[in-house]
XYZ file of C-alpha atoms in Angstrom:
638
model
C -45.540 3.472 -29.482
C -46.983 5.728 -26.792
C -45.066 7.255 -23.922
C -46.236 4.744 -21.341
C -44.853 1.886 -23.387
C -41.509 3.634 -23.536
C -41.424 3.845 -19.772
C -42.133 0.136 -19.379
C -39.053 -0.916 -21.308
C -35.916 -1.830 -19.403
C -32.837 -0.055 -20.737
C -30.618 -0.922 -17.764
C -29.301 -4.482 -17.872
C -29.434 -7.023 -15.096
C -25.633 -7.076 -15.110
C -25.548 -3.290 -14.617
C -27.833 -3.578 -11.616
C -25.970 -6.562 -10.197
C -22.600 -4.790 -10.208
C -24.178 -1.577 -8.939
C -25.758 -3.369 -5.983
C -22.455 -5.044 -5.088
C -20.347 -1.884 -5.112
C -18.434 -3.145 -8.139
C -19.886 -0.929 -10.861
C -17.031 1.175 -12.215
C -18.962 3.006 -14.904
C -22.398 3.682 -13.469
C -22.324 7.082 -15.193
C -22.849 5.296 -18.516
C -26.439 4.375 -17.605
C -27.327 6.407 -14.496
C -28.444 9.998 -14.981
C -29.748 11.431 -18.256
C -28.672 9.904 -21.585
C -29.771 10.502 -25.140
C -31.382 7.424 -26.670
C -33.217 6.597 -29.841
C -36.054 4.119 -29.418
C -37.881 2.863 -32.505
C -36.620 5.868 -34.410
C -37.762 8.311 -31.719
C -35.164 10.592 -30.123
C -35.395 11.267 -26.413
C -33.690 11.019 -23.070
C -33.444 8.040 -20.756
C -33.533 9.025 -17.057
C -32.212 6.669 -14.367
C -31.971 7.406 -10.643
C -31.388 5.383 -7.479
C -34.032 6.008 -4.803
C -34.873 2.692 -3.061
C -37.055 4.167 -0.283
C -39.193 6.270 -2.628
C -42.840 5.428 -3.170
C -42.912 7.443 -6.409
C -40.414 9.263 -8.616
C -40.993 11.593 -11.553
C -38.794 13.826 -13.674
C -39.753 17.446 -14.068
C -38.217 20.255 -16.055
C -38.344 22.682 -18.983
C -39.876 20.033 -21.203
C -43.062 19.656 -19.144
C -43.438 23.096 -17.601
C -42.011 21.706 -14.352
C -45.088 19.542 -13.935
C -44.265 17.044 -11.209
C -46.629 14.288 -12.289
C -46.533 14.075 -16.091
C -43.372 11.957 -16.429
C -43.223 9.230 -13.757
C -40.401 6.726 -13.498
C -40.864 3.052 -12.715
C -38.775 0.932 -10.384
C -36.691 -1.930 -11.728
C -37.637 -4.830 -9.483
C -36.208 -4.548 -5.996
C -33.041 -2.733 -7.148
C -34.194 0.683 -5.973
C -33.290 2.022 -9.427
C -35.978 3.971 -11.274
C -36.073 4.765 -14.998
C -38.128 6.249 -17.813
C -37.686 7.357 -21.419
C -39.060 10.751 -22.422
C -39.183 11.465 -26.173
C -38.528 14.866 -27.667
C -36.126 16.171 -25.034
C -33.021 17.927 -26.334
C -29.655 18.787 -24.853
C -29.531 21.804 -22.574
C -32.968 21.332 -21.046
C -33.113 21.612 -17.263
C -34.559 18.960 -14.992
C -34.809 17.648 -11.445
C -36.377 14.632 -9.791
C -39.566 14.840 -7.794
C -39.380 12.134 -5.132
C -42.156 11.026 -2.818
C -40.864 9.239 0.262
C -42.256 6.057 1.807
C -44.698 8.045 3.954
C -46.164 9.935 1.039
C -44.273 13.190 1.611
C -43.019 15.060 -1.446
C -39.393 16.032 -0.947
C -37.678 19.191 -2.228
C -36.813 18.739 -5.895
C -33.508 16.929 -6.265
C -30.694 17.470 -8.747
C -29.506 14.362 -10.506
C -26.582 12.757 -8.594
C -25.168 11.601 -11.941
C -25.835 14.797 -13.915
C -22.961 15.463 -16.323
C -23.945 19.112 -16.722
C -25.557 21.552 -14.293
C -26.737 25.131 -14.226
C -24.469 27.947 -13.118
C -25.037 29.000 -9.533
C -27.241 30.357 -8.017
C -29.468 28.131 -10.180
C -29.031 24.466 -9.407
C -30.985 22.304 -11.838
C -29.402 19.446 -13.718
C -29.015 19.774 -17.468
C -29.583 17.215 -20.188
C -25.993 16.878 -21.414
C -24.783 17.737 -24.861
C -23.166 14.842 -26.692
C -19.450 15.425 -26.773
C -18.074 16.520 -30.124
C -14.546 16.910 -28.869
C -11.739 15.192 -30.782
C -8.765 14.428 -28.559
C -5.313 15.190 -29.960
C -3.213 14.071 -27.006
C -2.493 10.487 -28.050
C 1.268 11.024 -27.811
C 0.944 12.212 -24.224
C -1.445 9.441 -23.240
C 0.809 6.767 -24.709
C 3.906 8.142 -22.989
C 2.063 8.412 -19.679
C 1.553 4.647 -19.525
C 5.284 4.055 -19.340
C 6.250 7.100 -17.302
C 8.961 6.551 -14.721
C 6.687 7.872 -11.972
C 8.623 8.006 -8.724
C 11.977 8.341 -10.461
C 10.841 11.359 -12.482
C 10.599 14.981 -11.414
C 7.114 15.946 -10.262
C 6.614 19.708 -9.975
C 3.013 20.657 -9.303
C 1.426 24.098 -9.604
C -1.799 24.204 -7.578
C -4.485 26.444 -9.058
C -7.888 27.841 -8.189
C -9.249 28.557 -11.643
C -11.569 31.321 -10.470
C -8.842 33.514 -9.021
C -5.595 32.723 -10.830
C -6.255 35.549 -13.231
C -9.395 37.453 -14.203
C -10.422 39.709 -17.049
C -10.453 43.467 -16.594
C -14.110 43.423 -15.536
C -13.274 40.790 -12.860
C -14.945 38.107 -14.971
C -13.703 34.532 -14.754
C -11.432 33.336 -17.532
C -13.103 30.467 -19.359
C -11.539 27.055 -19.949
C -10.290 28.102 -23.379
C -8.686 31.297 -22.104
C -7.163 29.366 -19.226
C -5.817 26.778 -21.642
C -3.865 29.425 -23.500
C -2.782 31.653 -20.610
C -2.353 29.285 -17.660
C -0.747 26.433 -19.567
C 1.755 28.761 -21.252
C 2.641 30.288 -17.878
C 3.101 26.922 -16.177
C 5.211 25.631 -19.049
C 7.430 28.718 -18.987
C 8.079 28.273 -15.266
C 8.980 24.612 -15.747
C 6.256 22.924 -13.703
C 5.299 19.449 -14.885
C 1.682 19.391 -13.686
C -1.230 21.674 -12.902
C -3.343 20.599 -9.946
C -6.847 22.025 -10.102
C -8.761 22.706 -6.942
C -12.154 20.971 -7.329
C -14.079 21.683 -10.518
C -17.040 19.393 -9.799
C -20.049 21.709 -9.721
C -20.524 23.453 -6.383
C -23.079 26.046 -5.274
C -20.973 28.318 -3.021
C -17.902 30.132 -4.354
C -16.483 30.411 -0.845
C -16.180 26.633 -0.519
C -13.498 26.724 -3.272
C -15.138 23.581 -4.695
C -14.721 21.460 -1.574
C -18.492 21.216 -1.068
C -19.585 19.785 -4.426
C -23.150 19.046 -5.450
C -22.535 17.768 -8.984
C -19.676 15.277 -8.724
C -20.008 14.353 -12.419
C -20.438 17.893 -13.793
C -17.489 20.206 -14.541
C -18.443 23.572 -13.104
C -20.187 25.872 -15.530
C -18.316 28.866 -14.098
C -15.672 28.409 -16.771
C -17.576 26.782 -19.624
C -18.874 23.479 -20.935
C -17.510 19.937 -20.477
C -16.070 19.974 -23.995
C -14.316 23.243 -23.230
C -12.838 21.583 -20.149
C -11.687 18.746 -22.399
C -10.011 21.370 -24.584
C -8.154 22.694 -21.537
C -6.793 19.247 -20.624
C -5.982 18.352 -24.222
C -4.107 21.615 -24.769
C -2.110 21.087 -21.576
C -1.143 17.601 -22.709
C -0.045 18.830 -26.125
C 2.172 21.344 -24.348
C 3.698 18.624 -22.166
C 1.814 19.524 -18.979
C -0.171 17.027 -16.902
C -3.460 17.913 -15.195
C -4.434 16.639 -11.744
C -7.825 17.126 -10.092
C -8.696 17.679 -6.456
C -11.299 15.005 -5.664
C -13.665 15.191 -2.690
C -14.910 11.749 -1.560
C -14.872 12.605 2.153
C -18.050 14.621 2.542
C -20.803 16.577 0.776
C -23.052 19.558 1.616
C -26.578 19.210 2.945
C -28.266 21.559 0.439
C -31.894 20.555 -0.153
C -31.347 19.901 -3.863
C -28.324 17.657 -3.247
C -27.630 14.133 -2.034
C -28.725 14.617 1.558
C -31.906 12.735 2.562
C -32.218 11.943 -1.121
C -35.193 9.594 -1.036
C -36.453 10.554 2.401
C -33.796 8.439 4.075
C -30.082 8.744 4.711
C -29.264 7.216 1.361
C -25.805 8.490 0.447
C -24.861 9.563 3.981
C -24.589 7.366 7.060
C -27.796 7.523 9.102
C -26.094 7.874 12.486
C -24.702 11.435 12.797
C -21.768 10.023 14.763
C -20.629 8.575 11.443
C -22.650 10.597 8.951
C -22.123 14.227 9.960
C -18.866 16.135 9.846
C -18.650 18.654 12.719
C -15.770 20.657 11.235
C -17.509 21.524 7.988
C -21.199 20.978 8.835
C -21.377 18.503 5.988
C -22.576 14.944 5.487
C -20.284 11.922 5.260
C -20.764 9.213 2.668
C -21.889 5.792 3.873
C -18.850 3.850 2.680
C -20.450 0.603 3.793
C -23.317 0.879 1.312
C -22.513 -0.868 -1.943
C -24.376 1.533 -4.223
C -22.526 4.488 -2.660
C -19.251 2.704 -3.329
C -20.309 2.260 -6.969
C -21.139 5.968 -7.106
C -17.728 7.084 -5.835
C -15.749 4.474 -7.740
C -17.534 5.409 -10.951
C -16.888 9.084 -10.332
C -13.141 8.560 -9.992
C -13.113 6.499 -13.201
C -15.303 9.091 -14.951
C -12.879 11.987 -14.585
C -9.927 9.914 -15.725
C -11.745 8.273 -18.622
C -13.864 11.123 -19.973
C -11.451 14.007 -19.384
C -8.039 12.308 -19.707
C -6.944 13.631 -16.326
C -3.555 12.480 -15.090
C -4.455 11.850 -11.489
C -6.595 12.608 -8.491
C -5.612 14.261 -5.234
C -7.939 12.897 -2.544
C -9.075 15.626 -0.170
C -9.258 15.120 3.614
C -8.259 11.441 3.682
C -7.599 11.532 7.437
C -11.243 12.432 8.057
C -12.195 9.264 6.171
C -9.771 6.936 7.932
C -10.575 7.812 11.552
C -14.025 7.297 13.035
C -13.004 9.631 15.868
C -11.595 12.333 13.576
C -12.267 15.728 15.191
C -14.726 14.124 17.644
C -14.786 13.982 21.405
C -15.373 10.877 23.479
C -18.958 9.727 23.034
C -19.350 11.519 19.701
C -18.167 8.622 17.543
C -18.925 4.955 17.004
C -16.150 2.338 17.096
C -15.849 -0.263 14.365
C -16.847 -3.900 14.788
C -13.555 -4.623 16.540
C -13.894 -1.687 18.908
C -11.302 0.411 17.093
C -11.239 3.910 15.615
C -10.440 2.818 12.061
C -13.166 3.338 9.464
C -12.916 -0.082 7.861
C -15.412 0.697 5.094
C -13.583 3.886 4.089
C -10.270 2.029 4.081
C -11.725 -0.557 1.729
C -13.120 2.143 -0.556
C -9.743 3.893 -0.823
C -7.998 0.629 -1.614
C -10.677 -0.304 -4.122
C -10.520 3.006 -5.984
C -6.722 2.956 -6.120
C -6.599 -0.647 -7.320
C -9.146 -0.123 -10.087
C -7.620 3.146 -11.258
C -4.102 1.748 -11.416
C -5.426 -1.257 -13.334
C -7.233 0.806 -15.966
C -4.995 3.880 -16.147
C -1.315 2.997 -15.767
C 0.820 6.062 -15.118
C -1.947 8.017 -13.403
C -1.055 9.674 -10.077
C -3.177 9.014 -6.994
C -2.254 11.418 -4.193
C -3.547 11.528 -0.616
C -3.925 14.585 1.559
C -3.427 12.645 4.789
C -2.344 14.643 7.818
C -1.462 11.891 10.314
C 1.074 9.104 10.625
C -1.308 6.443 9.299
C 1.005 3.644 8.111
C 1.221 2.472 4.528
C -0.665 5.243 2.764
C 1.567 4.800 -0.286
C 2.213 1.089 0.146
C 0.676 -1.593 -2.068
C -2.770 -2.827 -1.082
C -1.429 -6.376 -1.337
C 0.807 -5.524 1.627
C -1.942 -3.861 3.628
C -1.370 -0.339 2.345
C -3.922 2.080 0.932
C -2.438 1.983 -2.558
C -1.782 5.682 -3.160
C 1.162 6.740 -5.274
C 2.006 9.776 -3.142
C 1.063 11.491 0.108
C 1.306 15.162 1.028
C 3.963 15.671 3.712
C 2.052 18.015 5.984
C 4.334 17.383 8.951
C 7.309 18.679 6.977
C 5.285 21.709 5.910
C 4.203 22.604 9.444
C 7.668 22.153 10.960
C 9.638 24.027 8.332
C 7.215 26.942 8.095
C 7.362 27.229 11.871
C 11.160 27.427 11.667
C 11.195 29.924 8.813
C 8.743 32.217 10.594
C 11.162 32.653 13.505
C 13.642 35.480 13.786
C 17.051 34.096 12.722
C 18.459 34.919 16.154
C 16.156 32.300 17.663
C 16.421 29.632 14.958
C 19.361 27.836 16.532
C 17.045 26.708 19.328
C 14.631 25.113 16.846
C 17.067 23.389 14.499
C 15.181 20.090 14.564
C 12.144 21.673 12.930
C 14.146 21.530 9.708
C 15.793 18.157 10.269
C 13.043 16.099 11.915
C 11.334 15.362 8.606
C 14.294 13.300 7.484
C 13.563 10.755 10.218
C 10.465 9.649 8.291
C 11.080 11.078 4.805
C 11.347 7.622 3.234
C 8.523 5.913 5.120
C 6.118 7.035 2.374
C 6.386 8.529 -1.093
C 5.922 12.187 -0.236
C 4.955 15.409 -1.949
C 6.279 18.510 -0.195
C 3.180 20.678 -0.463
C 2.906 24.411 0.150
C -0.781 24.548 -0.710
C -3.637 27.044 -0.596
C -4.326 26.090 3.030
C -1.119 27.821 4.122
C -2.021 31.274 2.772
C -5.612 31.840 3.983
C -7.624 32.471 7.157
C -5.134 34.828 8.763
C -2.086 32.634 8.167
C -0.548 35.291 5.870
C 1.176 34.740 2.547
C 4.458 32.839 2.428
C 6.364 36.093 2.024
C 4.694 37.706 5.011
C 5.378 34.659 7.188
C 9.069 35.441 6.831
C 10.700 37.642 9.527
C 12.744 40.776 9.110
C 12.671 43.777 6.803
C 11.638 43.476 3.178
C 15.082 42.396 1.971
C 15.211 39.673 4.614
C 11.676 38.489 3.847
C 12.575 37.882 0.207
C 15.943 36.336 1.096
C 14.288 34.017 3.613
C 11.693 32.914 1.071
C 14.326 32.270 -1.587
C 16.448 30.292 0.879
C 13.389 28.274 1.909
C 12.557 27.420 -1.688
C 16.172 26.367 -2.200
C 15.964 24.094 0.848
C 12.629 22.678 -0.336
C 13.733 21.881 -3.887
C 16.857 20.092 -2.608
C 14.927 18.159 0.053
C 13.705 14.630 -0.800
C 10.109 14.632 -2.004
C 8.149 15.841 -4.995
C 7.152 19.506 -5.042
C 3.848 21.417 -4.962
C 3.468 25.189 -4.868
C 0.233 27.154 -4.728
C -0.352 29.872 -7.298
C 1.064 33.250 -6.332
C 3.768 31.774 -4.135
C 6.026 31.554 -7.176
C 6.301 35.347 -7.328
C 5.939 36.071 -3.596
C 2.340 37.260 -3.455
C 2.142 39.665 -0.528
C -1.526 39.362 0.375
C -3.324 36.270 1.493
C -5.110 34.403 -1.264
C -8.615 35.769 -1.924
C -10.845 33.525 -4.033
C -12.892 36.540 -5.157
C -9.999 38.325 -6.880
C -7.175 37.734 -9.284
C -3.636 37.241 -8.047
C -1.648 40.471 -7.731
C 0.117 40.216 -11.068
C 1.216 43.858 -10.879
C 3.817 42.776 -8.314
C 5.891 41.362 -11.151
C 6.705 44.964 -12.094
C 9.090 44.929 -9.108
C 12.550 43.363 -9.260
C 12.200 41.545 -5.942
C 9.113 39.638 -7.099
C 10.645 39.021 -10.520
C 13.630 37.502 -8.756
C 11.528 34.968 -6.865
C 9.752 34.040 -10.091
C 13.085 33.508 -11.871
C 14.310 31.431 -8.953
C 11.307 29.100 -9.024
C 11.722 28.650 -12.765
C 15.419 27.847 -12.392
C 14.795 25.477 -9.472
C 12.256 23.617 -11.606
C 14.732 23.386 -14.473
C 17.479 22.094 -12.182
C 15.127 19.578 -10.593
C 14.289 18.152 -14.009
C 17.846 18.288 -15.364
C 19.688 16.874 -12.342
C 18.787 13.247 -11.524
C 20.191 13.677 -8.011
C 17.310 16.057 -7.255
C 14.470 13.742 -8.283
C 15.461 10.161 -8.979
C 15.559 8.897 -5.371
C 13.063 11.142 -3.618
C 11.613 8.183 -1.720
C 14.792 6.134 -1.308
C 17.204 6.830 1.534
C 20.143 5.982 -0.715
C 19.504 9.321 -2.410
C 20.061 11.410 0.731
C 22.812 11.770 3.300
C 23.453 14.378 5.962
C 26.878 15.982 5.809
C 26.112 18.169 8.815
C 22.713 17.952 10.457
C 23.884 19.503 13.717
C 25.052 22.955 12.685
C 22.485 24.530 14.967
C 24.836 27.193 16.300
C 25.234 28.679 12.843
C 21.796 27.624 11.530
C 23.454 25.884 8.597
C 22.151 22.676 7.011
C 24.394 20.620 4.727
C 23.279 17.469 2.951
C 24.016 15.312 -0.045
C 21.676 14.178 -2.816
C 22.723 11.441 -5.222
C 21.522 9.505 -8.254
C 21.876 5.745 -8.420
C 21.581 5.559 -12.211
C 24.115 8.268 -13.093
C 26.142 8.477 -9.893
C 25.593 12.226 -9.809
C 26.385 13.956 -6.505
C 24.912 17.263 -5.331
C 25.729 19.132 -2.124
C 23.051 21.472 -0.747
C 24.087 24.095 1.819
C 21.441 26.279 3.472
C 22.434 29.253 5.631
C 19.422 30.458 7.580
C 20.998 33.548 9.177
C 21.809 36.986 7.711
C 25.528 36.414 8.361
C 27.981 35.719 5.530
C 30.344 32.837 6.304
C 33.684 33.102 4.488
C 36.152 30.221 4.229
C 33.507 27.746 5.341
C 34.814 24.184 5.050
C 32.520 21.304 4.011
C 33.448 17.635 3.833
C 32.673 16.072 0.446
C 32.384 12.424 -0.638
C 34.775 12.695 -3.597
C 37.567 14.914 -4.825
C 37.242 17.178 -7.854
C 35.458 20.271 -9.097
C 32.161 21.292 -7.528
C 30.123 23.574 -9.751
C 27.875 26.109 -8.050
C 24.628 25.176 -9.794
C 22.301 27.326 -7.655
C 22.727 30.295 -5.378
C 19.522 31.880 -4.141
C 21.511 34.987 -3.150
C 22.425 35.730 -6.775
C 21.828 39.274 -8.053
C 19.673 37.622 -10.688
C 17.168 36.654 -7.997
C 17.402 39.869 -5.992
C 20.148 38.797 -3.603
C 23.395 40.386 -2.477
C 25.545 38.500 -4.962
C 27.819 36.722 -2.504
C 29.031 33.407 -3.884
C 31.806 31.220 -5.228
C 32.568 32.459 -8.749
C 30.921 29.468 -10.369
C 32.912 26.584 -8.872
C 35.252 25.388 -6.143
C 37.939 22.679 -6.171
C 38.211 20.154 -3.387
C 41.209 19.872 -1.088
C 42.701 16.742 0.434
C 41.818 17.914 3.930
C 39.422 16.061 6.145
C 36.140 17.521 7.396
C 32.779 16.172 8.538
C 34.253 12.682 8.673
C 35.381 12.744 5.038
C 38.902 12.833 3.643
C 38.207 15.633 1.128
C 36.597 19.018 1.555
C 35.699 22.243 -0.190
C 36.052 25.777 1.152
C 33.161 28.032 0.216
C 31.485 31.343 0.906
C 28.008 30.944 2.383
C 25.816 33.909 1.391
C 23.360 35.376 3.901
C 19.906 33.758 4.133
C 20.609 31.594 1.119
C 20.706 28.068 -0.235
C 23.435 26.991 -2.627
C 23.920 23.751 -4.584
C 27.269 22.287 -5.634
C 27.306 19.572 -8.313
C 30.326 17.285 -8.464
C 31.758 17.621 -11.966
C 35.037 15.677 -12.138
C 37.833 14.063 -10.185
């Protein structure tokens, strides 16, 4: 059989093409792109690419001396899908597509949209993938994940940029295997339940942090091969740590070798720049109304969960997808068919992806970074919601950081910045996220946001963490925050691990570890994060003293926990607090402990209630409130 007869055979089924053209193909990566095949005993690679407006397509690469005419593809009917089989190609060879548009113009060589491996930047060719030889050993984790309690469990996320968490002495990236051993052990020791990776889909520019991906199906080669990435995830699972991935379906860069103007037309992006160009990031926006683009994105979400056993996706920039007028002035956007600002096609895509993922991967977490008050982000699609499991609470983050950045003498005038979030805390299932976005671009590190001298900065940060861990909502902390990194995050360098030589930074690290342990051990701190039964203000109006007092409870165990947060440098002795039941209240956390670098003011381990009314309750406890500190009291007995 000669090469031309290979290229005339159809290796993509009619059913594949039908689902792809309807936006219902969930696993397009299984036939699109480059795949090893054996035809009549001949080994080779089957290339498939979607380019409906092309007049000719060929594949060029190492195997043909980058000759742009020796290996043409043929189009499968009117599907716009082109294919060919090239014998003799082996894994690791580089390739791109040469596409001639409908007017006869040869376009810049294009990387494969479905490439499962790509070159390391600055090179940008696609690579014929190696067949995976990885043997998963995480069956226990995967089985348990299906029946995980989800919202009623503790969720403690450590957000990581793999290129700058830690580096070798020569400033070289750690590879996936080194990260598996070092990062996973560190996260486990601190008590986090999940690692959230900033995007690892291949991207050309380090400074984009992965948020401008070119190879959505290719784990970045910066840290190793796809099988080495599988090793990272598998090792995390065997250590009891979940792995989440930042996913970027909102936009893509306009690099010549990427998706933009792929076949000489606006194929993946919307043709009208009022819908297809993002002014904030100078990037292109997917055409969510085109069925084949929907198949592309849906398949990509499925791909990461299926092929790499990931435990969830955090959708980047969801607000920019939902609103046609997002970051646009009047006249710069197009209304939908009803005259509104809602992007109906994007809404349908989000619902579709969430529905299909939850169907195929029970227990997986789907998390939205959505910065507005869009209703029903975490509600069921059957009730008109978007179908996410969780949403980042960016309003809470902005308000509370604003409060904490103020000098304590002024905080009493801004009390509601800490309490306002409770007015909507149960309208969605929230993650309280202190992410990478809060420690870059001149915003300063968390520690340096805090006012006062160095002692006060650390005390403020510890008190804030105590408030955050007691507040309803799951928790996310960006790397470095857990030991009070002083400098802003710099993606080009390792975190400042030398700071852990100092007691003050060690104290913050110990505190975060203990808060994580408490959050997992005490049902009152996690079971009802999205249920208002689990929260009650004891005193929300202590603005004069800048004190916040609230109750957390568990429905299953009946456990009661009182959180008291003193946001001034004053010590309050003989401070009376109304409690819901009489008995012993154990001091389970005190962020002012010597152990964390505090002054050591406290309550000698426990207090006993008195039959004296306060805060509208018949019983009360009398406590010492340490300066700039959060303390927890757990009800032990009657």
